[in-house]
Structure formats: C-alpha cells, structure tokens
PDB file of C-alpha atoms in Angstrom:
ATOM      1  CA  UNK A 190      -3.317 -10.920 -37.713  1.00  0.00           C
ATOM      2  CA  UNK A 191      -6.187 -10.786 -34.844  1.00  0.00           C
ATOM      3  CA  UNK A 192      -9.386 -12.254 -35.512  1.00  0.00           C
ATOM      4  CA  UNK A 193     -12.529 -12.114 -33.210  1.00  0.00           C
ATOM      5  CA  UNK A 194     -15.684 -13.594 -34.084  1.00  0.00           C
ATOM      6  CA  UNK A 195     -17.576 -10.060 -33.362  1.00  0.00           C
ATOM      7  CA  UNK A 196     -16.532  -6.728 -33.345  1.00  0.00           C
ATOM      8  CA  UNK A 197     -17.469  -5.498 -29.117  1.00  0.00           C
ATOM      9  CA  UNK A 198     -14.305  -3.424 -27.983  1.00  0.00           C
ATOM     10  CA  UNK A 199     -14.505  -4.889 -24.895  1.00  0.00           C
ATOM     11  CA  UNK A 200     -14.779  -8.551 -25.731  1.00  0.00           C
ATOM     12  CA  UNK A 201     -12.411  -8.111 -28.144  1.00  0.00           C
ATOM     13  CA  UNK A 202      -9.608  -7.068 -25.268  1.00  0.00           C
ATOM     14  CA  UNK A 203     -11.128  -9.327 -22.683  1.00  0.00           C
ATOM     15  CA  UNK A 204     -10.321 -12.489 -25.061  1.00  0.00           C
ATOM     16  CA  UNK A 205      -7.000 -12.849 -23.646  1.00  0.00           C
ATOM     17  CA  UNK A 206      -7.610 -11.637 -20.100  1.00  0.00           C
ATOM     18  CA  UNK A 207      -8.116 -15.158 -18.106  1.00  0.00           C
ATOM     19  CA  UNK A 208      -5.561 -17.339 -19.521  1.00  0.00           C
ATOM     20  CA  UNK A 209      -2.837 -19.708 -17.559  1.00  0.00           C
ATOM     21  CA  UNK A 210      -0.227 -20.008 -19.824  1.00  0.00           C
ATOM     22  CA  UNK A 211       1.193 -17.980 -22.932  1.00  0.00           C
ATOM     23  CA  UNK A 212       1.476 -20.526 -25.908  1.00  0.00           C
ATOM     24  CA  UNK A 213       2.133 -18.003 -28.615  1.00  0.00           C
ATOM     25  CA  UNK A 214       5.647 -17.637 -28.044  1.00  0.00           C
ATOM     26  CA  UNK A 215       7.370 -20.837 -26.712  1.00  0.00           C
ATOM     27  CA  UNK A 216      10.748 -21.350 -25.417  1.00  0.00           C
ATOM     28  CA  UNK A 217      12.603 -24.731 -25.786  1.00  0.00           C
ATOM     29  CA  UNK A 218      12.340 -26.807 -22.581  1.00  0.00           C
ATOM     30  CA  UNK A 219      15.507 -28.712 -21.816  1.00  0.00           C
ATOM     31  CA  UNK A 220      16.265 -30.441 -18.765  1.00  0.00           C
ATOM     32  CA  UNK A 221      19.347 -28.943 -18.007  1.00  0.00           C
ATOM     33  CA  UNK A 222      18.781 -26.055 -15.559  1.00  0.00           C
ATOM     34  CA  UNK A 223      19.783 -23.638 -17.738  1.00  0.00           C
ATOM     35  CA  UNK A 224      16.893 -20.459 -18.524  1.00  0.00           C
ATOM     36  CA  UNK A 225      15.857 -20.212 -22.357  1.00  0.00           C
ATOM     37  CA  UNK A 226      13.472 -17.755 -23.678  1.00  0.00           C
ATOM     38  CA  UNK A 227      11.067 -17.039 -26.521  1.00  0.00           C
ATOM     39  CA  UNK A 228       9.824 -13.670 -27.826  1.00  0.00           C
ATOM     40  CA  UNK A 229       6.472 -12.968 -30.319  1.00  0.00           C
ATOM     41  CA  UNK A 230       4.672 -10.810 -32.298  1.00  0.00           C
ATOM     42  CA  UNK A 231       1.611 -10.362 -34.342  1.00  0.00           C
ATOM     43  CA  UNK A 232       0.437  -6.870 -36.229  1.00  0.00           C
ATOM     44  CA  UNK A 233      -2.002  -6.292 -38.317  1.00  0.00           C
ATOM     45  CA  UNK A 234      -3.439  -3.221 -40.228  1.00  0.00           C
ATOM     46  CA  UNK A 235      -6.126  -2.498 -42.369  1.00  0.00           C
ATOM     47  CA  UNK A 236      -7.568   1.097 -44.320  1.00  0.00           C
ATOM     48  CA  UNK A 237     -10.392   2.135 -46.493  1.00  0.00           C
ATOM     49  CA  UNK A 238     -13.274   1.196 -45.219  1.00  0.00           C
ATOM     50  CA  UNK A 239     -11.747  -0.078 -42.010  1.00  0.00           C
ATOM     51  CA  UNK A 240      -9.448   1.865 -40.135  1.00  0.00           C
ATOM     52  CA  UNK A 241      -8.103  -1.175 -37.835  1.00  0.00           C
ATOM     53  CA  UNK A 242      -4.346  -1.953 -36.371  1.00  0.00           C
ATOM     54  CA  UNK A 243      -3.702  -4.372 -33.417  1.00  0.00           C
ATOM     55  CA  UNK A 244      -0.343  -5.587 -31.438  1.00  0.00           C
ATOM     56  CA  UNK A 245       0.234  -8.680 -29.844  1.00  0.00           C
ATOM     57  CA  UNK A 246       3.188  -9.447 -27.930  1.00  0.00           C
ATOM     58  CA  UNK A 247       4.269 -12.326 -25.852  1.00  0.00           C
ATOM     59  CA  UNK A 248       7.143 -13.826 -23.776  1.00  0.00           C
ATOM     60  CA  UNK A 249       8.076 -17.195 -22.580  1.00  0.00           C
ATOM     61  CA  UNK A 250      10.995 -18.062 -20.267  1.00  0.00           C
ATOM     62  CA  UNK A 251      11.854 -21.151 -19.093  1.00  0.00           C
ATOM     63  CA  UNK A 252      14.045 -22.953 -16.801  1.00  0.00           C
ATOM     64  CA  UNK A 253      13.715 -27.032 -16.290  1.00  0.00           C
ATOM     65  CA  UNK A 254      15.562 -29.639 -14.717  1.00  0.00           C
ATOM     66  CA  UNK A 255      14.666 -33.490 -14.250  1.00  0.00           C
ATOM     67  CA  UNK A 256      12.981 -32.506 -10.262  1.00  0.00           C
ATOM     68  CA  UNK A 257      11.342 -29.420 -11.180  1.00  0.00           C
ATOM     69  CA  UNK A 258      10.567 -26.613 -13.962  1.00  0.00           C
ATOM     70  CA  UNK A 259       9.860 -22.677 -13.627  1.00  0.00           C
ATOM     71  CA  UNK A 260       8.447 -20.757 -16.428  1.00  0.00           C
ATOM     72  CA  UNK A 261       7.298 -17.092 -16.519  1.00  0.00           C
ATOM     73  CA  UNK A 262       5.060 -15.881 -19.295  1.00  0.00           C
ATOM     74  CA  UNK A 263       3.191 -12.681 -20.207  1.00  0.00           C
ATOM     75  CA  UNK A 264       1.054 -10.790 -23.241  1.00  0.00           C
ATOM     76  CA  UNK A 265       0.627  -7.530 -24.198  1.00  0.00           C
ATOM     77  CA  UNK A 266      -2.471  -6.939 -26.791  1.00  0.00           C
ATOM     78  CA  UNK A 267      -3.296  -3.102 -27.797  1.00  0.00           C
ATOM     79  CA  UNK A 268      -5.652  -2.423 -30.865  1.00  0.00           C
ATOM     80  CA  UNK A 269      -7.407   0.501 -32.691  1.00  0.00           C
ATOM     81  CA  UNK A 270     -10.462   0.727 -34.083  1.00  0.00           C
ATOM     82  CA  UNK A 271     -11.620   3.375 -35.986  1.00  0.00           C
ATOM     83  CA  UNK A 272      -9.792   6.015 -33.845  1.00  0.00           C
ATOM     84  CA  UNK A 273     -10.929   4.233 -30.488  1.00  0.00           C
ATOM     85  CA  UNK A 274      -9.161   1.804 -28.937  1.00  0.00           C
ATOM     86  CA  UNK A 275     -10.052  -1.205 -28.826  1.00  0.00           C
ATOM     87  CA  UNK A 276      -7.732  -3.297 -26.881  1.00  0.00           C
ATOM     88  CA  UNK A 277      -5.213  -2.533 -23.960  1.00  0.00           C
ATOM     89  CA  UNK A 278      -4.328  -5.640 -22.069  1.00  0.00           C
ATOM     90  CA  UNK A 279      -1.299  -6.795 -20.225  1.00  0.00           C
ATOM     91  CA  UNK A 280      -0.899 -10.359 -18.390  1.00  0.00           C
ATOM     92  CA  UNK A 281       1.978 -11.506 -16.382  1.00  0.00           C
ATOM     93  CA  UNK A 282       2.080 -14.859 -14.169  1.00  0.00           C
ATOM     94  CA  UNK A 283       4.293 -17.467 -13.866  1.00  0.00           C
ATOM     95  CA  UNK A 284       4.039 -21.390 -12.667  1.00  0.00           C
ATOM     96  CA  UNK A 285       6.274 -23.843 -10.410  1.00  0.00           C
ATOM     97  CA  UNK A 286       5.955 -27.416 -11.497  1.00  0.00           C
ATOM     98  CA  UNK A 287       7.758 -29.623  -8.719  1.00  0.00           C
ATOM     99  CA  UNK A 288       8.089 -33.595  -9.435  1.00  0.00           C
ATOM    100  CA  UNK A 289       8.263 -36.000  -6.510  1.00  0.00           C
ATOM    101  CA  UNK A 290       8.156 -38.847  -8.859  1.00  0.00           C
ATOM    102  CA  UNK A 291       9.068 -39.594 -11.899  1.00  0.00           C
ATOM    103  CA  UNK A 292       4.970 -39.536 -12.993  1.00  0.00           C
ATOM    104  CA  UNK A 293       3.489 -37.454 -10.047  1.00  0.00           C
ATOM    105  CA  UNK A 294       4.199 -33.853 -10.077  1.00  0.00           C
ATOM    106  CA  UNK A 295       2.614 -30.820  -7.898  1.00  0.00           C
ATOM    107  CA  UNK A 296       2.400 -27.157  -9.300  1.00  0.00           C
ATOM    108  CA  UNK A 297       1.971 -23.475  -7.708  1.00  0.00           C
ATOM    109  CA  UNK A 298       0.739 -20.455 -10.472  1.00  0.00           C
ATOM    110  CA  UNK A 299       0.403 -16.633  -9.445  1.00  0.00           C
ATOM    111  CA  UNK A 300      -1.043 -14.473 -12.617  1.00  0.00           C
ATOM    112  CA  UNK A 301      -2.126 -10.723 -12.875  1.00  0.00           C
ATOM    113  CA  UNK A 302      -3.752  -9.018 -15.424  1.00  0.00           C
ATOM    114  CA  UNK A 303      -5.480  -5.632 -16.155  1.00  0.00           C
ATOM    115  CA  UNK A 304      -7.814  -4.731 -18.835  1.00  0.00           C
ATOM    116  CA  UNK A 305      -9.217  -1.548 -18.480  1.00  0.00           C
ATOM    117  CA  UNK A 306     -11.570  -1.551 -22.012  1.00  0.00           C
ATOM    118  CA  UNK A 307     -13.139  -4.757 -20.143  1.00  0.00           C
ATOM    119  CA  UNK A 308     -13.710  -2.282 -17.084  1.00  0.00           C
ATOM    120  CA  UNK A 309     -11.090  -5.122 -15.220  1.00  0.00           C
ATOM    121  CA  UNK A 310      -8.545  -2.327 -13.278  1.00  0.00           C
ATOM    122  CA  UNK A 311      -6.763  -5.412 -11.595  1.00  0.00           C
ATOM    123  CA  UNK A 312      -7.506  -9.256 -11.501  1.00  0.00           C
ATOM    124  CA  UNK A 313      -4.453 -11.515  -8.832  1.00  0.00           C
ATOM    125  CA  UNK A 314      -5.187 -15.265  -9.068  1.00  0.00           C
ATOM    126  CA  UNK A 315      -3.161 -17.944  -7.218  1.00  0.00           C
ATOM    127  CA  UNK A 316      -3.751 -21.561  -7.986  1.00  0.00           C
ATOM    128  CA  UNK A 317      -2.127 -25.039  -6.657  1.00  0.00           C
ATOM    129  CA  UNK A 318      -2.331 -28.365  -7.292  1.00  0.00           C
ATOM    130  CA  UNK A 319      -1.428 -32.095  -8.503  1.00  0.00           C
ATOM    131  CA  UNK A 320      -0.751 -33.764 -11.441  1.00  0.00           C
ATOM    132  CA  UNK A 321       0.138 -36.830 -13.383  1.00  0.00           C
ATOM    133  CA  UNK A 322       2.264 -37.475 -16.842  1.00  0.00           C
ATOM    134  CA  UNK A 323       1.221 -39.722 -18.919  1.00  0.00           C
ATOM    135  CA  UNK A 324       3.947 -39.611 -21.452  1.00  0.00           C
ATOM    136  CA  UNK A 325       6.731 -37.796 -20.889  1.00  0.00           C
ATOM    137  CA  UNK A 326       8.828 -38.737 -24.540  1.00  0.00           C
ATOM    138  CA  UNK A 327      10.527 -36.084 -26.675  1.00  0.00           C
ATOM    139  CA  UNK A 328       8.452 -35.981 -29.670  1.00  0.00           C
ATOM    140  CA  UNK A 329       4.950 -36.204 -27.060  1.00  0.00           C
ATOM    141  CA  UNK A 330       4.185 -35.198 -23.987  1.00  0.00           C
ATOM    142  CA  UNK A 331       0.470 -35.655 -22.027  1.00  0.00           C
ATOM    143  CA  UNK A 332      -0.238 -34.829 -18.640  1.00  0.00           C
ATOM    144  CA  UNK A 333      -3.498 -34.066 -16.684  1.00  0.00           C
ATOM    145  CA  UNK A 334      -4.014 -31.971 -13.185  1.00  0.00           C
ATOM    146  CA  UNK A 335      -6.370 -30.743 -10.700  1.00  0.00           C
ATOM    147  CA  UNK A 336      -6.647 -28.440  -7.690  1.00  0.00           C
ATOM    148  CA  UNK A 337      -7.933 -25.089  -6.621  1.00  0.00           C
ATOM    149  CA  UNK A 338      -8.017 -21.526  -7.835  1.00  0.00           C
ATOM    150  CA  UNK A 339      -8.503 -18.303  -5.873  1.00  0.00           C
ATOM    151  CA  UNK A 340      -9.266 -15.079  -7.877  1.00  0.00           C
ATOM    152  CA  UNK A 341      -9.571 -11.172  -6.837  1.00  0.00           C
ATOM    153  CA  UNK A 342     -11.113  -8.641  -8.973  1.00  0.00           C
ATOM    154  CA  UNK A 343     -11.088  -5.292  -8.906  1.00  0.00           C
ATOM    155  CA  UNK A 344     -13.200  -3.258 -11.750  1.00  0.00           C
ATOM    156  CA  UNK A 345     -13.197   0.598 -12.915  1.00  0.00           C
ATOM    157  CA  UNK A 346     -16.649   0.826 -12.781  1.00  0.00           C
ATOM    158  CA  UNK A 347     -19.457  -1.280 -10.942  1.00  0.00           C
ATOM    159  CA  UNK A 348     -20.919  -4.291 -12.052  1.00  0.00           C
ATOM    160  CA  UNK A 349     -23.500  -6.747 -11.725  1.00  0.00           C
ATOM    161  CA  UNK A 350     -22.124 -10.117 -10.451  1.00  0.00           C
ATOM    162  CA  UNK A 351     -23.726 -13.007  -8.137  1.00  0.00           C
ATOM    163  CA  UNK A 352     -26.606 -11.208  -7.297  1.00  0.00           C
ATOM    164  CA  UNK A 353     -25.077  -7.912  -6.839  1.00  0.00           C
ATOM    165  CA  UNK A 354     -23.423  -4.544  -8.137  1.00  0.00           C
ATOM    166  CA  UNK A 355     -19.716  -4.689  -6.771  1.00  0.00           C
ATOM    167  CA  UNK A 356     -16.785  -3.221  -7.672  1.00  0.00           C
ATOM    168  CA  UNK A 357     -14.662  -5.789  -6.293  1.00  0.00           C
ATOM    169  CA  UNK A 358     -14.821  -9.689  -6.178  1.00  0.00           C
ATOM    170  CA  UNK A 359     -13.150 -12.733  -4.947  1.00  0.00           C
ATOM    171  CA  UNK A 360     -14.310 -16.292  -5.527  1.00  0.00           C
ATOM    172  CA  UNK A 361     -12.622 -19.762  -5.630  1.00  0.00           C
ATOM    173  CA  UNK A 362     -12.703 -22.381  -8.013  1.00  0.00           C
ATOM    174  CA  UNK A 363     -11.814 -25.981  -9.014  1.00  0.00           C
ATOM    175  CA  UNK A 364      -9.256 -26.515 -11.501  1.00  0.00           C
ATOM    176  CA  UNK A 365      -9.531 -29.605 -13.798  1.00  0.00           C
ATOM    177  CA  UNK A 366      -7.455 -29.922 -16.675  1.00  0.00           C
ATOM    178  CA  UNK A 367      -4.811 -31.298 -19.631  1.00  0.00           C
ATOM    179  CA  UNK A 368      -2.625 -30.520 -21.651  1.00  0.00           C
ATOM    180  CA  UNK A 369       0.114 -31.615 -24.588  1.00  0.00           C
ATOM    181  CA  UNK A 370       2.851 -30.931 -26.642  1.00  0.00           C
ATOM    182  CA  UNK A 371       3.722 -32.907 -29.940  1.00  0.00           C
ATOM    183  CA  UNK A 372       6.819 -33.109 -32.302  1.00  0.00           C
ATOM    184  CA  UNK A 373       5.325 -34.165 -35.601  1.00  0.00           C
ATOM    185  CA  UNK A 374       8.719 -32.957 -37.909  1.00  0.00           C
ATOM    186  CA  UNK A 375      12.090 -31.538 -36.592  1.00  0.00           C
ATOM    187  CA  UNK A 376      10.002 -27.968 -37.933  1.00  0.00           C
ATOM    188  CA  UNK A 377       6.511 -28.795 -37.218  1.00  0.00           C
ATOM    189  CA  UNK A 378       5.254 -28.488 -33.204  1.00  0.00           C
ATOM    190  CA  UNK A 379       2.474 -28.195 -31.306  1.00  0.00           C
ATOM    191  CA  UNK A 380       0.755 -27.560 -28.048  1.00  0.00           C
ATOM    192  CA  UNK A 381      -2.844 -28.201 -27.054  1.00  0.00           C
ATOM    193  CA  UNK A 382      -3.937 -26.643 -22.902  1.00  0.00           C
ATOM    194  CA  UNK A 383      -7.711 -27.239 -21.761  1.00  0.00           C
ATOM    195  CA  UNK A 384      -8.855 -26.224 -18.504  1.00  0.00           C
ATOM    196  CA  UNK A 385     -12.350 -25.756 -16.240  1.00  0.00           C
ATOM    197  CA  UNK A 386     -12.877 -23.942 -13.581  1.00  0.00           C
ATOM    198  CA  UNK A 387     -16.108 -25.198 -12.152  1.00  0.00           C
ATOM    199  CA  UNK A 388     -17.322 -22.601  -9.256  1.00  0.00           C
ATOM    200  CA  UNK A 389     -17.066 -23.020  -5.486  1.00  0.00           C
ATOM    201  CA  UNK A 390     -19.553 -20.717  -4.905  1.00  0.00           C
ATOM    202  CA  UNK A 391     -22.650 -21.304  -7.225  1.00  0.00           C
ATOM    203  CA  UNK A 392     -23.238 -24.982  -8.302  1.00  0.00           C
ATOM    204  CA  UNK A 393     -23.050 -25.339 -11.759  1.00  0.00           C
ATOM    205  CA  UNK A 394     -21.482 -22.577 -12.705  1.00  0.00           C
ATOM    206  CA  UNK A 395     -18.252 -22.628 -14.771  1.00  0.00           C
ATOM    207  CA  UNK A 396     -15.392 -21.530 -16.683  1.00  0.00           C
ATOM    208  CA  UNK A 397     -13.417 -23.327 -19.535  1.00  0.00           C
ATOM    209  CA  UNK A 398     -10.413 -22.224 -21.352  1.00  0.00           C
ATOM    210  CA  UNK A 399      -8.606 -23.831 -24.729  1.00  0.00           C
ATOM    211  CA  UNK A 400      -5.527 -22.516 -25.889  1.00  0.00           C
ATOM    212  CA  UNK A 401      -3.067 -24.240 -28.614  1.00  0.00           C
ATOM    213  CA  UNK A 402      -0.675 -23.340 -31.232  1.00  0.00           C
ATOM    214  CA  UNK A 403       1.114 -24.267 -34.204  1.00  0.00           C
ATOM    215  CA  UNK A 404       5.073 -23.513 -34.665  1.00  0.00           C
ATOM    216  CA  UNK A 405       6.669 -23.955 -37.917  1.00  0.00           C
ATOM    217  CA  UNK A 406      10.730 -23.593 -37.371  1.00  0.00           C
ATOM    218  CA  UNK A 407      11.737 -21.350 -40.356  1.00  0.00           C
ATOM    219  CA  UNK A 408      15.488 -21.180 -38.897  1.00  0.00           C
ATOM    220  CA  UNK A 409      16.979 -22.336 -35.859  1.00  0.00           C
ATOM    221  CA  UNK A 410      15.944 -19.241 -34.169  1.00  0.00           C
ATOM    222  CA  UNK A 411      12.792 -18.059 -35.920  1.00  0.00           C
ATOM    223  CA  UNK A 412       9.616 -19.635 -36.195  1.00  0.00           C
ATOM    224  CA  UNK A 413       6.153 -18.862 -37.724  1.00  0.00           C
ATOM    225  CA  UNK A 414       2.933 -19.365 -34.850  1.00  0.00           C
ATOM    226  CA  UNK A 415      -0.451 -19.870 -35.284  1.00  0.00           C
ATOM    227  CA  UNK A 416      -2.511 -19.638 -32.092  1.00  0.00           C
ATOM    228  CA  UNK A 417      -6.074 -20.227 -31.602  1.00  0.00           C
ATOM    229  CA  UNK A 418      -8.048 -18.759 -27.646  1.00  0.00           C
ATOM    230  CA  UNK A 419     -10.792 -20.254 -26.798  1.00  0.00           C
ATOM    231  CA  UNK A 420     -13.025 -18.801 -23.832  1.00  0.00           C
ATOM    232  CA  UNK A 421     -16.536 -19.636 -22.708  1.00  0.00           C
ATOM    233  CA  UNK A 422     -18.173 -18.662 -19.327  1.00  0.00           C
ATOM    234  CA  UNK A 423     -21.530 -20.186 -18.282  1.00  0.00           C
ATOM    235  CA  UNK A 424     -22.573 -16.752 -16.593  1.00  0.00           C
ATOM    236  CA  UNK A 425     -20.844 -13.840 -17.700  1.00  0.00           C
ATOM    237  CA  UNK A 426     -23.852 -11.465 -16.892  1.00  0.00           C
ATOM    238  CA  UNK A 427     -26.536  -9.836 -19.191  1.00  0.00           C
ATOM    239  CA  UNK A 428     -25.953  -8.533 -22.907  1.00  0.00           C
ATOM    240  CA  UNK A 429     -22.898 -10.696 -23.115  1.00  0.00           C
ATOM    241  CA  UNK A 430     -22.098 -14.011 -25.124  1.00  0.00           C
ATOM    242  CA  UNK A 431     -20.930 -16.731 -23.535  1.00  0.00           C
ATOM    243  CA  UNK A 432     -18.070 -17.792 -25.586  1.00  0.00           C
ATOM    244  CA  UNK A 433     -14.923 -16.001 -27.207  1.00  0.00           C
ATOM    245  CA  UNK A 434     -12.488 -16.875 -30.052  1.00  0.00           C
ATOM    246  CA  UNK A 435      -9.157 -15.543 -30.933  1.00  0.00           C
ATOM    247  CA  UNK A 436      -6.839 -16.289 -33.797  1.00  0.00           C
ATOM    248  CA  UNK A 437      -3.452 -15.481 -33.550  1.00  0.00           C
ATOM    249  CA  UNK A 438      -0.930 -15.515 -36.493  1.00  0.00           C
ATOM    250  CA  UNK A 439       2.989 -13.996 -35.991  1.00  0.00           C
ATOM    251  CA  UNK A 440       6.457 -14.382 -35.251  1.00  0.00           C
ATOM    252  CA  UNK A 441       8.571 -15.823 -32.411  1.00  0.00           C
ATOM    253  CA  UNK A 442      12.306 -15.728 -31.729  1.00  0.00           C
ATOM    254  CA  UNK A 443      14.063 -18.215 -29.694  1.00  0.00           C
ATOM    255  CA  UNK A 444      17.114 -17.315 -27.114  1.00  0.00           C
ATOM    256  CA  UNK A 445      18.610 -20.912 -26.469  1.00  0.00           C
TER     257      UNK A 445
END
C-alpha cells in the first residue's frame, strides 16, 4: 500500500527521488565480511471509483566487517492513476563506511536517480564525510555524521530555480545528520535516518529528509515492513508544497 498526503502525479513520484539510503528492505549486517541481501515489495490496487495500482520495489545488499562496511541499495516505484501514470522512478547509490577507530568512522556515497513524471531526466550526487558511534551494541545502534554533498541535475523540460529557468543544475550542500537501529524482540526491529542539507549557495536555504521503518520477522527469511518518507524543502519553487509524506507497507525477503 502507497499513501501520499495529496494526489499531484508528480509529487507523488518525486517522494522517493532524494533519499540516501533504502530502509524498506534491509539486509542483516554481520561483521563477518561475508555479502547478505534483502529484497521488497509493496502493491496496491484499487477499482470503482478509483482506478489506482502502484509498485514498489527495493534492494539492500550488504557486506561488513569490524574496519569497514559497503552497502548498495536501490528503489523502483511505478504507479497508475486513472489510466495515466503516475509514478516512474528508479534510484540506485551505494555508501562506503570506513572506521579508523573503534568510535570514529569516515563515509563516501554516490546515488543516481531519474524521475521523469517529476520532469528530473537524471540527478548524480556524491557526498563524503565523518562520523561518530555512539553505541554500537546488538540490540541498539546510534551514530551521528557530517560533511558535504555535491548534486547535478539534469531536467526534461526547463525550470525555474535560483533566480533562473535552467535545464540543468549543480549546487553543494552541507550534510548534518543521525541515524539508528533498535532490536526491541528477536521479531520486532527498527531503523530511524534524519538528515539536512543546509545550502552552500543561498543562506538559509535547506533540505531535510526522515526515513524509518518497522520489520516484523514472520519467518527466518520473511518479514512484514512498514516504512514511513518524510521530505520537506524550504524552496522548492512556486505552486509546490514544501513537504512530502510516504507510507510504505510490504514484504521483504532475506538472503543470509
């Protein structure tokens, strides 16, 4: 099931276009440098009155060891609405954490996306940084991080940004964030990820992303998600809100 608090075709797919890390589907991290993946879906269909279907898809794979840890991630969401589609998205990136202590860690991401209902033909970021773990325990995990973003966009049709009608962009930003897991039962997990990007180019202008999700282990293998998106954007130009929502309810398979 997909759930947006409005019905825009274009917000809708854009909801899922900046993110930095794919929480719906989550492979098991163990430090013992071997790769373990996780594989999700969400579908959803509705008639009558509303002819509706959406498809979510997501990947996780993982590989950790006690110096470092390597994970690749990417999303697929596609959705109809009344004959016109509604959503067609596709994200791929991937993140390098590297520990030079046993608190102190540095990380490298690379993502790309492209959303073409959002008018976004192509959007490469890389991003770099430092970090620090404040728990590292089995059942809990908390860590916080900071350092710099670069971003290019490329759009299918000109738009007004900074001033301007472009059809390309690049910017920089900071990047300021935390996040969390937590083992409440040997079934019940979790995992919390909040991020800002505040501009490098125009003071006070910002970006801030919340993603976290709910796993409930119905086997060893299979386990029911619940994710929720959150994405607000102090500027995001003229006849659009500032802040998006997405609710996310599926499957996941685990490949240990």
């Amino acid at each position: 099931m997909l759930h947006s608090r409005r019905l825009s075709p274009s917000i809708a797919a854009a909801l899922l276009a900046i993110a930095s890390s794919s929480l719906f589907a989550q492979a098991t991290v163990k430090e013992d440098g071997k790769w373990r993946s996780a594989l999700g879906a969400a579908f959803s269909s509705s008639s009558g009155n509303t002819e509706a279907t959406s498809l979510t898809l997501s990947g996780d794979l993982v590989r950790a060891r006690t110096q470092d840890k390597w994970r690749i991630f990417g999303d697929m969401l596609f959705a109809k609405s009344e004959g016109t589609t509604s959503g067609n998205q596709v994200r791929l990136g991937t993140r390098y954490d590297w520990n030079f202590t046993p608190v102190w860690f540095t990380f490298a991401g690379a993502n790309a996306e492209r959303d073409p209902i959002a008018e976004l033909s192509r959007r490469m970021s890389l991003s770099g940084g430092l970090g620090y773990r404040f728990l590292n325990l089995p059942d809990k995990t908390f860590s916080v991080f900071g350092g710099v973003q670069l971003t290019d966009d490329r759009y299918t049709a000109p738009r007004y940004i900074d001033g301007g009608t472009r059809d390309a962009y690049r910017y920089g930003s900071l990047l300021l964030g935390e996040e969390s897991t937590h083992t409440f039962t040997e079934s019940l997990t979790a995992r919390q990820r909040f991020v800002v990007f505040p501009s490098m180019r125009n003071r006070g202008e910002f970006r801030a992303e919340f993603d976290g999700a709910l796993q409930v282990a119905m086997t060893q293998s299979l386990s029911l998600n619940v994710g929720f998106t959150m994405r607000h954007e102090s500027d995001p130009g003229p006849g659009i809100d500032t802040t998006d929502t997405l609710l996310t309810t599926g499957i996941s398979v685990k490949f240990d």
